[in-house]
Coordinates of C-alpha atoms in Angstrom, one line a residue:
M6 CA -6.2 101.1 256.1
H7 CA -4.4 97.8 253.8
T8 CA -2.1 95.6 254.9
T9 CA -2.9 92.0 254.7
S10 CA 0.0 89.8 253.8
T11 CA -2.2 87.9 250.6
V12 CA -2.3 91.0 248.7
N13 CA -3.2 90.0 245.0
K14 CA -0.2 92.2 243.2
A15 CA -1.3 92.4 240.4
A16 CA -5.4 92.6 240.7
A17 CA -3.2 96.1 242.8
K18 CA -1.8 97.0 240.4
Q19 CA -4.7 96.7 237.4
G20 CA -6.9 98.6 240.9
W21 CA -4.7 101.5 239.9
R22 CA -5.0 101.7 236.1
T23 CA -8.7 101.2 236.5
K24 CA -9.7 103.8 239.6
T25 CA -7.4 106.5 237.6
A26 CA -10.6 106.7 234.5
A27 CA -13.0 106.0 237.0
L28 CA -15.1 109.1 237.9
A29 CA -14.5 109.7 233.9
V30 CA -16.4 107.1 233.0
C31 CA -19.1 106.7 235.7
A32 CA -19.7 110.7 234.9
G33 CA -20.0 109.5 231.1
L34 CA -22.1 106.7 231.1
I35 CA -25.2 108.1 233.6
G36 CA -28.1 106.5 232.2
V37 CA -26.8 103.4 231.4
T38 CA -25.4 102.5 235.2
G39 CA -27.4 105.0 237.1
C40 CA -23.9 106.0 238.7
A41 CA -24.8 110.0 239.5
P42 CA -22.9 112.9 241.4
M43 CA -24.0 113.0 245.0
N44 CA -22.1 113.6 248.4
T45 CA -22.3 110.9 251.6
T46 CA -21.0 113.6 254.0
Q47 CA -21.2 117.1 255.3
S48 CA -17.9 118.9 255.4
G49 CA -17.0 119.1 258.9
A50 CA -14.5 121.6 260.0
V51 CA -11.6 120.0 257.6
G52 CA -13.5 120.9 254.6
I53 CA -14.6 117.9 253.0
N54 CA -16.8 118.4 250.2
R55 CA -15.6 116.9 246.9
T56 CA -18.8 115.0 244.9
Q57 CA -18.7 112.0 244.8
Y58 CA -20.1 109.3 242.1
M59 CA -22.7 105.8 243.4
S60 CA -24.1 103.6 240.9
S61 CA -27.7 102.9 241.4
M62 CA -26.4 99.5 241.3
V63 CA -24.6 99.6 244.4
P64 CA -27.4 100.7 247.3
E65 CA -26.0 101.5 250.3
Q66 CA -28.7 99.3 252.5
Q67 CA -28.1 96.2 250.6
L68 CA -23.7 97.2 250.3
Q69 CA -24.1 97.4 254.2
A70 CA -26.1 93.7 254.3
E71 CA -23.3 92.3 252.8
A72 CA -20.7 94.0 255.2
A73 CA -22.7 92.6 258.2
S74 CA -22.9 89.4 256.6
Q75 CA -19.1 89.2 256.2
Y76 CA -18.4 90.6 259.1
N77 CA -20.3 88.1 261.2
Q78 CA -18.5 85.1 259.5
L79 CA -14.8 86.9 260.1
V80 CA -16.1 87.2 263.2
Q81 CA -16.8 83.9 263.9
Q82 CA -14.1 82.2 261.6
A83 CA -11.4 84.4 264.8
K84 CA -14.1 83.0 267.1
A85 CA -13.7 79.3 266.3
Q86 CA -9.3 79.9 266.3
K87 CA -9.6 81.7 269.4
A88 CA -8.5 84.8 268.0
L89 CA -11.6 87.1 269.1
N90 CA -11.3 89.5 271.7
P91 CA -7.9 88.1 273.0
S92 CA -7.7 90.4 275.8
A93 CA -10.7 91.9 277.8
A94 CA -8.4 94.5 278.9
Q95 CA -7.8 95.6 274.9
T96 CA -11.1 95.1 274.2
K97 CA -13.1 97.1 276.7
R98 CA -10.0 99.7 275.6
V99 CA -10.5 99.2 271.5
R100 CA -14.1 99.8 272.9
G101 CA -14.6 102.8 274.9
I102 CA -12.7 104.6 272.2
S103 CA -14.5 103.6 269.3
Q104 CA -17.6 105.0 271.3
N105 CA -16.3 108.1 272.0
L106 CA -15.5 109.0 268.4
I107 CA -18.8 107.3 267.1
K108 CA -20.6 109.3 269.3
Q109 CA -18.9 112.4 267.1
V110 CA -19.9 110.6 263.7
G111 CA -23.5 113.4 263.3
V112 CA -20.8 116.3 262.7
F113 CA -20.0 114.5 259.0
R114 CA -23.6 112.4 259.0
P115 CA -26.3 112.6 261.3
D116 CA -28.0 108.7 260.0
A117 CA -24.6 107.0 261.0
A118 CA -25.7 107.7 264.7
A119 CA -27.7 105.2 264.2
W120 CA -25.9 102.6 261.9
N121 CA -25.5 99.0 264.1
W122 CA -22.1 99.7 264.9
E123 CA -19.7 96.2 265.6
V124 CA -16.1 96.6 267.7
N125 CA -13.9 93.3 268.0
V126 CA -10.5 93.0 268.2
L127 CA -8.7 90.4 266.3
D128 CA -5.6 88.6 267.6
S129 CA -3.1 89.0 264.9
D130 CA 0.2 90.1 264.3
E131 CA -0.5 92.6 261.4
V132 CA -0.3 96.2 262.1
N133 CA -4.1 96.9 260.7
A134 CA -7.4 97.8 261.0
W135 CA -10.6 98.6 259.2
C136 CA -14.3 99.6 258.9
M137 CA -16.6 98.0 256.8
P138 CA -19.6 100.2 255.6
G139 CA -22.0 100.5 258.4
G140 CA -19.8 100.4 261.2
K141 CA -18.3 97.3 261.7
I142 CA -15.2 97.5 263.1
A143 CA -12.2 95.1 263.4
V144 CA -9.1 96.4 264.9
Y145 CA -5.6 94.0 264.7
T146 CA -3.6 93.3 268.3
G147 CA -0.6 93.6 265.4
L148 CA -1.2 97.5 265.7
I149 CA -1.9 97.8 269.0
E150 CA 1.3 95.9 270.8
Q151 CA 4.0 95.9 267.5
L152 CA 3.2 100.0 267.7
K153 CA 2.6 100.9 271.0
A154 CA 0.4 102.1 270.7
T155 CA -1.3 105.3 272.9
D156 CA -5.2 105.7 273.1
D157 CA -4.8 109.4 271.0
E158 CA -3.1 107.2 268.4
L159 CA -5.7 104.6 268.3
A160 CA -8.1 107.6 268.1
A161 CA -6.3 108.2 265.2
V162 CA -6.6 105.3 263.5
I163 CA -9.4 104.2 264.9
G164 CA -11.1 107.6 263.3
H165 CA -9.6 107.3 259.9
E166 CA -11.1 103.9 259.2
I167 CA -14.7 105.0 260.5
A168 CA -14.1 107.6 258.0
H169 CA -13.5 105.5 255.3
A170 CA -17.3 104.0 257.0
L171 CA -18.9 107.3 256.2
R172 CA -17.4 108.4 253.1
E173 CA -18.2 105.5 252.0
H174 CA -15.2 105.0 250.0
A175 CA -16.1 101.3 249.5
R176 CA -19.3 102.1 247.5
E177 CA -17.9 104.4 245.8
R178 CA -15.3 102.3 244.6
V179 CA -17.6 99.5 244.2
S180 CA -19.8 101.9 241.5
Q181 CA -16.2 103.0 240.2
Q182 CA -15.5 99.3 239.3
M183 CA -19.1 98.3 237.8
A184 CA -18.8 101.9 235.7
T185 CA -15.2 100.7 234.2
G186 CA -16.0 97.5 233.9
I187 CA -19.5 98.6 231.6
G188 CA -17.8 100.9 230.4
L189 CA -14.7 99.1 228.8
S190 CA -17.4 96.8 228.0
I191 CA -19.5 98.9 225.8
L192 CA -16.1 100.6 224.1
A193 CA -14.5 97.8 223.3
A194 CA -17.8 95.7 223.0
V195 CA -16.8 92.6 224.8
T196 CA -19.3 90.5 226.4
G197 CA -18.6 89.2 229.4
S198 CA -17.2 91.9 231.8
N199 CA -16.8 92.1 235.9
A200 CA -19.6 95.0 235.9
T201 CA -21.8 91.9 236.3
A202 CA -20.2 90.1 239.5
D203 CA -21.9 89.7 242.5
L204 CA -21.9 92.6 244.9
G205 CA -20.1 90.7 247.9
G206 CA -17.4 89.8 245.8
Q207 CA -16.9 92.9 244.5
L208 CA -17.5 94.8 248.3
S209 CA -14.6 91.8 249.7
Q210 CA -12.4 92.7 247.0
V211 CA -11.8 97.0 248.0
M212 CA -12.0 95.2 251.4
F213 CA -9.7 93.5 251.4
T214 CA -7.2 93.7 248.5
L215 CA -7.3 96.2 246.4
P216 CA -5.8 99.8 247.6
N217 CA -7.7 102.5 248.6
S218 CA -7.4 106.0 246.9
R219 CA -4.1 108.5 248.1
T220 CA -7.9 110.7 247.9
H221 CA -9.4 108.7 249.9
E222 CA -6.7 108.0 252.7
T223 CA -6.4 111.6 252.7
E224 CA -9.9 112.5 253.1
A225 CA -10.2 109.9 256.1
D226 CA -7.3 111.3 257.9
R227 CA -8.3 114.3 257.7
M228 CA -12.6 113.4 258.6
G229 CA -10.3 111.0 261.7
V230 CA -8.0 113.6 262.8
E231 CA -11.5 115.7 263.2
L232 CA -13.3 113.4 264.6
A233 CA -10.9 112.3 267.3
A234 CA -10.0 116.1 268.4
R235 CA -13.8 116.2 268.7
A236 CA -14.4 113.1 271.2
G237 CA -10.9 114.9 273.4
Y238 CA -8.0 112.8 271.9
D239 CA -4.9 114.6 270.7
P240 CA -5.5 115.2 267.4
R241 CA -1.4 115.4 267.1
A242 CA -1.2 111.5 267.9
A243 CA -2.1 110.9 263.9
V244 CA 1.4 112.5 263.2
T245 CA 2.8 110.2 266.3
L246 CA 1.0 107.4 264.5
W247 CA 2.1 107.8 261.1
R248 CA 5.9 108.3 261.9
K249 CA 5.7 105.1 263.9
M250 CA 4.6 103.2 261.2
A251 CA 7.1 104.5 258.5
S252 CA 9.7 103.1 260.8
A253 CA 8.2 100.0 261.6
G254 CA 9.2 96.6 259.7
G255 CA 12.9 97.5 260.2
G256 CA 14.9 98.6 256.6
G257 CA 12.4 97.0 253.6
Q258 CA 9.3 99.4 253.4
P259 CA 6.2 97.9 255.4
E260 CA 3.3 96.9 253.2
F261 CA 0.1 99.8 254.3
L262 CA 2.8 102.1 253.6
S263 CA 2.5 100.9 249.7
T264 CA -1.4 101.4 249.6
H265 CA -1.1 104.9 250.7
P266 CA 0.1 108.5 249.9
S267 CA 3.9 108.4 250.8
P268 CA 5.1 109.2 254.2
T269 CA 6.4 112.6 253.9
T270 CA 3.3 114.2 252.3
R271 CA 1.2 112.7 254.9
I272 CA 2.4 113.8 257.8
A273 CA 2.6 116.8 256.6
D274 CA -1.0 117.3 255.6
L275 CA -1.4 115.8 258.7
E276 CA 0.5 118.6 260.7
K277 CA -1.4 121.5 259.2
I278 CA -4.9 120.0 259.5
S279 CA -4.3 118.4 263.4
E280 CA -2.6 121.9 264.6
Q281 CA -6.2 123.6 262.7
M282 CA -8.3 120.7 265.2
M283 CA -6.1 122.0 268.1
P284 CA -9.3 124.3 269.5
L285 CA -12.0 121.3 269.0
Y286 CA -9.6 119.5 271.3
Q287 CA -9.8 121.9 273.8
Q288 CA -13.2 122.8 273.7
A289 CA -13.2 118.5 274.3
G290 CA -11.8 119.2 277.1
G291 CA -8.0 118.2 276.1
K292 CA -5.2 120.1 276.9
R293 CA -1.7 121.3 274.9

């Protein structure tokens, strides 16, 4: 979920255009970029099985190390500004929900259980949360307080963000950017392609500037609902959460909705998936 108020509109618009052709370019440049098909996760009960394309120029461990470095800098900056975990009760609540969800990640990828997960609350009015590669989670106080989110609703949004990390959407998008940049450079015989930009800069861009694709958002929605249900949180809370988000911000459309599927489409899909996940919720001890 991206809600950052400093979104570069021009970059976001360009991002939508380039990502449209990214997979095709990537597939056609396997020999040049090392970009190859794979599937980062098991399908789970929700059936996520889309083929992804990852570049050997973007190693998983290197991206996770860069994410850990950036996360540490963000945490230290928040601490210096007295914006790190401002409420002990809030932090305990968010970490408890997150840990319950993390216990379920093995259904999609067993190796993720061994990630060095970190969870912190940042004092900000923004309605936002995110999870960087390798399990570095941040939840903003604006999400908790402005939406008056229940535990079930927090589980829905944190599960959604965890799903982005499990599915390695950031790595996929950096791979696509590299493939597109190299492809355009080759086709146009242009030197100085952005494909050679530093990995840290590209990670920061895809995490905090460019919007996620609708495919990525839908995958994260569905996986997040399953994680929540398996952890004993009502999967239908994803529907109430997004209804709250759709009505947030008064008469104007909130910034976060500009980077996500339309509320009507999203809610319809979540209603369908949440009902399908009810048996898992009930098996985990939940009650209808």
